[in-house]
mmCIF file of C-alpha atoms and ligand atoms in Angstrom:
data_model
loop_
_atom_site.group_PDB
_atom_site.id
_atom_site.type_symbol
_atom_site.label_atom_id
_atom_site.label_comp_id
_atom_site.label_asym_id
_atom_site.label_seq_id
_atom_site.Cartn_x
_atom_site.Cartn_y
_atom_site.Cartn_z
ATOM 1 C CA UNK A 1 112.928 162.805 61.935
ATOM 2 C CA UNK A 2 109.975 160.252 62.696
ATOM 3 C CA UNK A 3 110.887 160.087 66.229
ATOM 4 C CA UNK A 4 111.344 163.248 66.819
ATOM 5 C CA UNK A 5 107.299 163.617 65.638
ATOM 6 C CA UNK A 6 106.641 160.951 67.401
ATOM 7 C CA UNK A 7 108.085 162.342 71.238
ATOM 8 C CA UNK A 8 106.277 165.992 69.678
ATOM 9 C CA UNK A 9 103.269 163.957 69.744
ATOM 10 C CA UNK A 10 103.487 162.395 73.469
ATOM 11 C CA UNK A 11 104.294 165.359 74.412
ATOM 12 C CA UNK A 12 101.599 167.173 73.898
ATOM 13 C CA UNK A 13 98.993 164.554 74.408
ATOM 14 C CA UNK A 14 100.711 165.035 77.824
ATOM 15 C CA UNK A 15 100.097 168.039 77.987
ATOM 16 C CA UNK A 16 96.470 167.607 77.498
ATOM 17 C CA UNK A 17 95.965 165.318 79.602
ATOM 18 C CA UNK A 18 97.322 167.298 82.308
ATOM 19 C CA UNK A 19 95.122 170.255 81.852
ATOM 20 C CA UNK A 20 92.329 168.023 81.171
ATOM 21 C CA UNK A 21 92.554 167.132 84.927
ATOM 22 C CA UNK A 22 93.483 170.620 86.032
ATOM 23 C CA UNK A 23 90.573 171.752 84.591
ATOM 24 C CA UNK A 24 88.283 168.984 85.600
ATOM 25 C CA UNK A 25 89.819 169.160 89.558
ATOM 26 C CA UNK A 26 88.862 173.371 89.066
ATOM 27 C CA UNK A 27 85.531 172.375 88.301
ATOM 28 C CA UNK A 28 84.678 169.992 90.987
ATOM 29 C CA UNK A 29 86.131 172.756 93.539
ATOM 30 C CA UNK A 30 84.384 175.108 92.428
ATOM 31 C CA UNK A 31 80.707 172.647 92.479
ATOM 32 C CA UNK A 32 81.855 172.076 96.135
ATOM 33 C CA UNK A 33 82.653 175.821 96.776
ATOM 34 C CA UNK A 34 79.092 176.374 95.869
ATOM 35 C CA UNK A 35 77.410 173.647 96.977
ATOM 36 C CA UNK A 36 78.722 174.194 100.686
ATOM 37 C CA UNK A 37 78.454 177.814 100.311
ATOM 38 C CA UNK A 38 75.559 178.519 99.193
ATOM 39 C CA UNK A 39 72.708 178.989 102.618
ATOM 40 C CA UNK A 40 69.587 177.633 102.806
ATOM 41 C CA UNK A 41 67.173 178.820 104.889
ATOM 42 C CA UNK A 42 66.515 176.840 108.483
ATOM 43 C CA UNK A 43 63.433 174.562 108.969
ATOM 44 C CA UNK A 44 61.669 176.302 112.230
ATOM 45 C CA UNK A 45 58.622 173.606 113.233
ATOM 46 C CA UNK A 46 56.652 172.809 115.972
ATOM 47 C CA UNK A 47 57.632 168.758 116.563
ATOM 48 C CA UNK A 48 55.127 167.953 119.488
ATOM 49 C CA UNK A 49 52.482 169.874 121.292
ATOM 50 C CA UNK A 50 50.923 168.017 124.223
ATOM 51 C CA UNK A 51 47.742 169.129 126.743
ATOM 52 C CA UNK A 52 48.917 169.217 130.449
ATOM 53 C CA UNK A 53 45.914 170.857 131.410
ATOM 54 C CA UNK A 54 42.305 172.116 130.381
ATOM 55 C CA UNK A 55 39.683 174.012 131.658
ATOM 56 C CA UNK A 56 36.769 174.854 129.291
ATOM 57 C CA UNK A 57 33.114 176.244 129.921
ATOM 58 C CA UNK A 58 29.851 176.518 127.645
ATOM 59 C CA UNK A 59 28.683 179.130 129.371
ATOM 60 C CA UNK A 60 30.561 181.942 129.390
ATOM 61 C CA UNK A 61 32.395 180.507 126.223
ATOM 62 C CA UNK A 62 35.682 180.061 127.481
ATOM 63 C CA UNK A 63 38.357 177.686 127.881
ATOM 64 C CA UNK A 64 41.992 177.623 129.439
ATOM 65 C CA UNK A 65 44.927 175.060 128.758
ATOM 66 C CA UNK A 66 48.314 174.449 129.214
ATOM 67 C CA UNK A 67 50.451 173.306 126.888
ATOM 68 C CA UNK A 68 54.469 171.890 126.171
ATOM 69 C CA UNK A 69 56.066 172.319 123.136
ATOM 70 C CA UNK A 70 58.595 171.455 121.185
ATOM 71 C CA UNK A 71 60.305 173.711 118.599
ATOM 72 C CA UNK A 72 63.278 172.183 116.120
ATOM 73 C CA UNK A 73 65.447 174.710 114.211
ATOM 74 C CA UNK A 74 66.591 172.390 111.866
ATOM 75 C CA UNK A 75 70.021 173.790 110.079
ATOM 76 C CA UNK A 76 70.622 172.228 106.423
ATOM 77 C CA UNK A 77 74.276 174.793 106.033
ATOM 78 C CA UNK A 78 77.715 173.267 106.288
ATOM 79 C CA UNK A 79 78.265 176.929 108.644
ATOM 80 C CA UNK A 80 76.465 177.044 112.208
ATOM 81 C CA UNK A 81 73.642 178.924 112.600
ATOM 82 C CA UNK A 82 73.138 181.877 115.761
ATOM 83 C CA UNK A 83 69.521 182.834 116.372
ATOM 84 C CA UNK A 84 67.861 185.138 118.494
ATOM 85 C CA UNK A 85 65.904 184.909 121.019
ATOM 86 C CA UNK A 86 61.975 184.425 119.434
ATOM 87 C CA UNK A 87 58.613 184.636 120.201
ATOM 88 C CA UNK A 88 55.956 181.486 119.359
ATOM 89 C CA UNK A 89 52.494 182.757 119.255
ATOM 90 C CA UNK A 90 49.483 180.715 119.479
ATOM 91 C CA UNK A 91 46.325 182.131 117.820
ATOM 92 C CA UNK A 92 42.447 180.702 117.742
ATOM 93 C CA UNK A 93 40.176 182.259 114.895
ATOM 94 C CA UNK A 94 43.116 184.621 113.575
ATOM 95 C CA UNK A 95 43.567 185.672 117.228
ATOM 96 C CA UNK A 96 46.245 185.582 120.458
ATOM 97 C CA UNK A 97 45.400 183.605 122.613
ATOM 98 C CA UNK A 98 48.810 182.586 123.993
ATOM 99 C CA UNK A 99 52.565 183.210 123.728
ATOM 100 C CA UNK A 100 55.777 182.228 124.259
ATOM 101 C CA UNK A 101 59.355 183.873 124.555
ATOM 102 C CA UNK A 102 62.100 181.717 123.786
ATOM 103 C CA UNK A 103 65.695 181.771 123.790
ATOM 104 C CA UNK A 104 68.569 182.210 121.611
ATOM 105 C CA UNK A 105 70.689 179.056 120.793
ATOM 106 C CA UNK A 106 73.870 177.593 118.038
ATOM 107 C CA UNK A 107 72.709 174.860 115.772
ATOM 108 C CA UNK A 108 75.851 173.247 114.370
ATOM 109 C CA UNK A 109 76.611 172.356 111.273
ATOM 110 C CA UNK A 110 73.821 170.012 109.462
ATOM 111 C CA UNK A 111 72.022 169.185 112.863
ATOM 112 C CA UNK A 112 68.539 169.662 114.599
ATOM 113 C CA UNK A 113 68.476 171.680 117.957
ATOM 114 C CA UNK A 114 65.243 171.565 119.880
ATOM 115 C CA UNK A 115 63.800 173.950 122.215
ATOM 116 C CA UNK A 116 61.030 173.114 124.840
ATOM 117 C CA UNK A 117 59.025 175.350 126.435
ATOM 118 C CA UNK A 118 55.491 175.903 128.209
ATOM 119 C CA UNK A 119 52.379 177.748 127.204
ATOM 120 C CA UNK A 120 49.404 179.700 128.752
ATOM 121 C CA UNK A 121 45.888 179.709 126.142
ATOM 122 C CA UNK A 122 43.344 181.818 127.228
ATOM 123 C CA UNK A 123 40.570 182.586 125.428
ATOM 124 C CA UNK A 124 39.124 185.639 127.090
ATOM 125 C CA UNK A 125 41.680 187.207 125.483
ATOM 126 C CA UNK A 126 39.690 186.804 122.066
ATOM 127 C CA UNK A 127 37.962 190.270 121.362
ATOM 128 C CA UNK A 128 33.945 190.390 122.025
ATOM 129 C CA UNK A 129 31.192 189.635 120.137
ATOM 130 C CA UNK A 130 30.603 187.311 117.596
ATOM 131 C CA UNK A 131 32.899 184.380 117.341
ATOM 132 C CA UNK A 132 32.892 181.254 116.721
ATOM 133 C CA UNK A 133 33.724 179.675 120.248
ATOM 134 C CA UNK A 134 30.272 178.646 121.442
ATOM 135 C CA UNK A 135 29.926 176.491 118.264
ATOM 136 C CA UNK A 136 33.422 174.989 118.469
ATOM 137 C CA UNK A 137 33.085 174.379 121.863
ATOM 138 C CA UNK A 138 29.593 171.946 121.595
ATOM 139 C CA UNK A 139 31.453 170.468 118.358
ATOM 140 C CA UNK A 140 34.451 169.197 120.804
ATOM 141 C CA UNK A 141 37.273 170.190 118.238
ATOM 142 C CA UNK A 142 39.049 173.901 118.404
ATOM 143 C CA UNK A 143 41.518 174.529 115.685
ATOM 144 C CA UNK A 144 44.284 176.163 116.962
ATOM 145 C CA UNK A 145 47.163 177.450 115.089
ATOM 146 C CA UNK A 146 50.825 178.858 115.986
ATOM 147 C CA UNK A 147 52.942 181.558 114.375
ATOM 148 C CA UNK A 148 56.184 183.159 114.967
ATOM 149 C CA UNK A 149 59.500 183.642 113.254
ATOM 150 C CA UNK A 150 63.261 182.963 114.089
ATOM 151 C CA UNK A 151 66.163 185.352 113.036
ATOM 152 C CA UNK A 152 69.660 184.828 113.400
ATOM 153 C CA UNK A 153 72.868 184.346 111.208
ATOM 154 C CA UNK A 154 74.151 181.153 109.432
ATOM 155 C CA UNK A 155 78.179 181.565 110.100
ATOM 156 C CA UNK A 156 80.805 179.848 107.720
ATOM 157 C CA UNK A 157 83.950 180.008 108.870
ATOM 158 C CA UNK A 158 85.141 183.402 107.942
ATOM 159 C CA UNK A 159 83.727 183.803 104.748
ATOM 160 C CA UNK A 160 79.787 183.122 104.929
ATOM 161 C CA UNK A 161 77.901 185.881 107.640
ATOM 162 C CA UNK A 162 74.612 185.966 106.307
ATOM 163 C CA UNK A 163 71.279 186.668 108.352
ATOM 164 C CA UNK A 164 68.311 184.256 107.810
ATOM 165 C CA UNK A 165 64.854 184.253 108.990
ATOM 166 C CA UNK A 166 62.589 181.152 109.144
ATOM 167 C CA UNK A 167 58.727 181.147 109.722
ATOM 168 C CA UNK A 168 56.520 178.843 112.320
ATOM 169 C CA UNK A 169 53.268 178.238 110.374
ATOM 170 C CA UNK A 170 51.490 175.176 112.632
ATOM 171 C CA UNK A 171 47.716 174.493 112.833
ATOM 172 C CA UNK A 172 46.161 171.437 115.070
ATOM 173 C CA UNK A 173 43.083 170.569 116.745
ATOM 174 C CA UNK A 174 42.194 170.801 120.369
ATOM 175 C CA UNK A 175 40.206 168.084 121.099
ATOM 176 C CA UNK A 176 38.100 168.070 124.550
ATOM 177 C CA UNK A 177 36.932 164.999 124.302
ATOM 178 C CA UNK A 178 40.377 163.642 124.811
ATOM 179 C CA UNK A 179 42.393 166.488 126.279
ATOM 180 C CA UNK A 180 44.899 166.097 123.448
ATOM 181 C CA UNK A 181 46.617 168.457 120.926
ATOM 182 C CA UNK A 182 46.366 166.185 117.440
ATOM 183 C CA UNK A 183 46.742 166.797 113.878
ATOM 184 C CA UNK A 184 49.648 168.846 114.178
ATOM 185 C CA UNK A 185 50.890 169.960 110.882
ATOM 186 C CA UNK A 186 53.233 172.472 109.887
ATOM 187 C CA UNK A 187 54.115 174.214 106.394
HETATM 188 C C1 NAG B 1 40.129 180.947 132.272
HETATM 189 O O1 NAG B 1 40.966 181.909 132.908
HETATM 190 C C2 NAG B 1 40.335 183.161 133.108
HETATM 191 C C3 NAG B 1 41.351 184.110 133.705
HETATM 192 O O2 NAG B 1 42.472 183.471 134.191
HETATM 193 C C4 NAG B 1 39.118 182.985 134.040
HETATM 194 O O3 NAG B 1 38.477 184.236 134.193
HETATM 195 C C5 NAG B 1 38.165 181.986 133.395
HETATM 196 O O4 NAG B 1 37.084 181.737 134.263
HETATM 197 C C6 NAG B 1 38.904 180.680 133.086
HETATM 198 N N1 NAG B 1 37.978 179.797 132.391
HETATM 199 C C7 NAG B 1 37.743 178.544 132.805
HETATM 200 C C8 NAG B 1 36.784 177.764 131.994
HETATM 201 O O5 NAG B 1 38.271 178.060 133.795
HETATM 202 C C1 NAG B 2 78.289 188.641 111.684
HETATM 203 O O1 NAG B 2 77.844 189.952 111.296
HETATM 204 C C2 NAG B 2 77.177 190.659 112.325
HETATM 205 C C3 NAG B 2 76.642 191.979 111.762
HETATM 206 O O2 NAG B 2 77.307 192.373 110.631
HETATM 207 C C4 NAG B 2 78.142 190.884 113.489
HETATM 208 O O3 NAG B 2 77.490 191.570 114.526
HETATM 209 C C5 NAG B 2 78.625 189.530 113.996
HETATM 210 O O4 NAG B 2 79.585 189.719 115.028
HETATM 211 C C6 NAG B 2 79.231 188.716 112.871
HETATM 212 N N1 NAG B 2 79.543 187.400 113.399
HETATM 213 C C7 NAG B 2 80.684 186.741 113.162
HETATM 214 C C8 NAG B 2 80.880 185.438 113.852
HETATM 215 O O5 NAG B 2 81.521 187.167 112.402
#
C-alpha cells in the first residue's frame, strides 16, 4: 500500500516534469517564430557623398557640381530583401536640383548592400526670383539635402512576402571653400 503511493507519486511528478519542458520548449519556439518573423523595416542612408567637381558663380547666382555617392540598404530580417529600382533626389532650399536613378538589387539575410552612383547639381534648375543663393553663395556653405525612397519585398522562405518601403532623409553642407560635401547626416 505505501509503495504503491509512493511509485503514484513519481509518477506523476514525472509527468510534470515532462510537460513542464514541453511547454517551456513551445514557448521558446514560438519567441523564435516571432522574433525571426516578425520584419523590420530596411535602413536606406546615404554613407558617403564626395565633390568630384564644382563650378560656382556670384554673378549670375549659380553653381554646378558633381558628385559620388554611396547608398546602403541595410536589411535587419532573417528573409532577403528584393527592391526596386529607386530614384535619389537631391534638393537645395526645398528644391531639385539633381537626381539619380538607381537600380534594383537582393540584400541577404542580416547584411548591408551598397550602391554607388554619380550625380549632376544644377542650380538653374531652382525656380526664379527670390532665393537664397546669392547669400549662401558669399557665406561659402550651401546646405544641401537628399530625398528618395526604396520599395521592395523582404522574402522569408515561403512563409514571409511582405512589401516594405524605407525613406532617404540626408542633409550636408557644400562647402566652396574646400570643394567638399561634409556634415552628412541622415535620419
Ligand atoms: C552650370 O550649368 C549651366 C547649364 O549646364 C550653365 O548655364 C551655367 O553657366 C553653369 N554655371 C557655372 C557656374 O558654370
Ligand atoms: C511576392 O509577392 C509578389 C506579389 O504578391 C509576387 O509578385 C512575388 O513573385 C512574390 N515573391 C516570392 C519570392 O514569392
Amino acid at each position: 500500500m505505501f509503495k504503491a503511493l509512493r511509485r503514484e507519486r513519481t509518477d506523476k511528478s514525472f509527468l510534470f516534469i515532462f510537460f513542464g519542458i514541453l511547454v517551456v520548449c513551445i514557448a521558446v519556439l514560438l519567441v523564435v517564430a516571432l522574433f525571426v518573423l516578425r520584419v523590420k523595416t530596411p535602413e536606406v542612408k546615404l554613407r558617403s557623398v564626395k565633390m568630384k567637381s564644382l563650378k560656382y558663380s556670384f554673378w549670375p547666382p549659380s553653381f554646378n557640381t558633381t558628385l559620388s555617392a554611396q547608398m546602403t540598404v541595410k536589411n535587419p530580417n532573417f528573409g532577403y530583401y528584393l527592391f526596386e529600382p529607386s530614384t535619389v533626389s537631391f534638393l537645395y532650399g526645398g528644391s531639385r536640383v539633381g537626381a539619380s536613378r538607381l537600380g534594383k538589387g537582393e540584400v541577404k539575410l542580416l547584411t548591408t548592400a551598397t550602391l554607388s552612383f554619380g550625380m549632376d547639381v544644377r542650380s538653374n534648375s531652382l525656380p526664379e526670383g527670390r532665393n537664397t543663393l546669392i547669400r549662401d553663395l558669399n557665406s561659402g556653405i550651401l546646405k544641401l539635402s537628399a530625398s528618395g525612397s526604396v520599395s521592395g519585398r523582404m522574402i522569408l522562405w515561403k512563409i514571409v512576402n511582405q512589401s516594405k518601403t524605407s525613406n532617404i532623409d540626408c542633409s550636408m553642407t557644400l562647402v566652396l571653400r574646400t570643394k567638399t560635401i561634409n556634415d552628412l547626416v541622415c535620419r
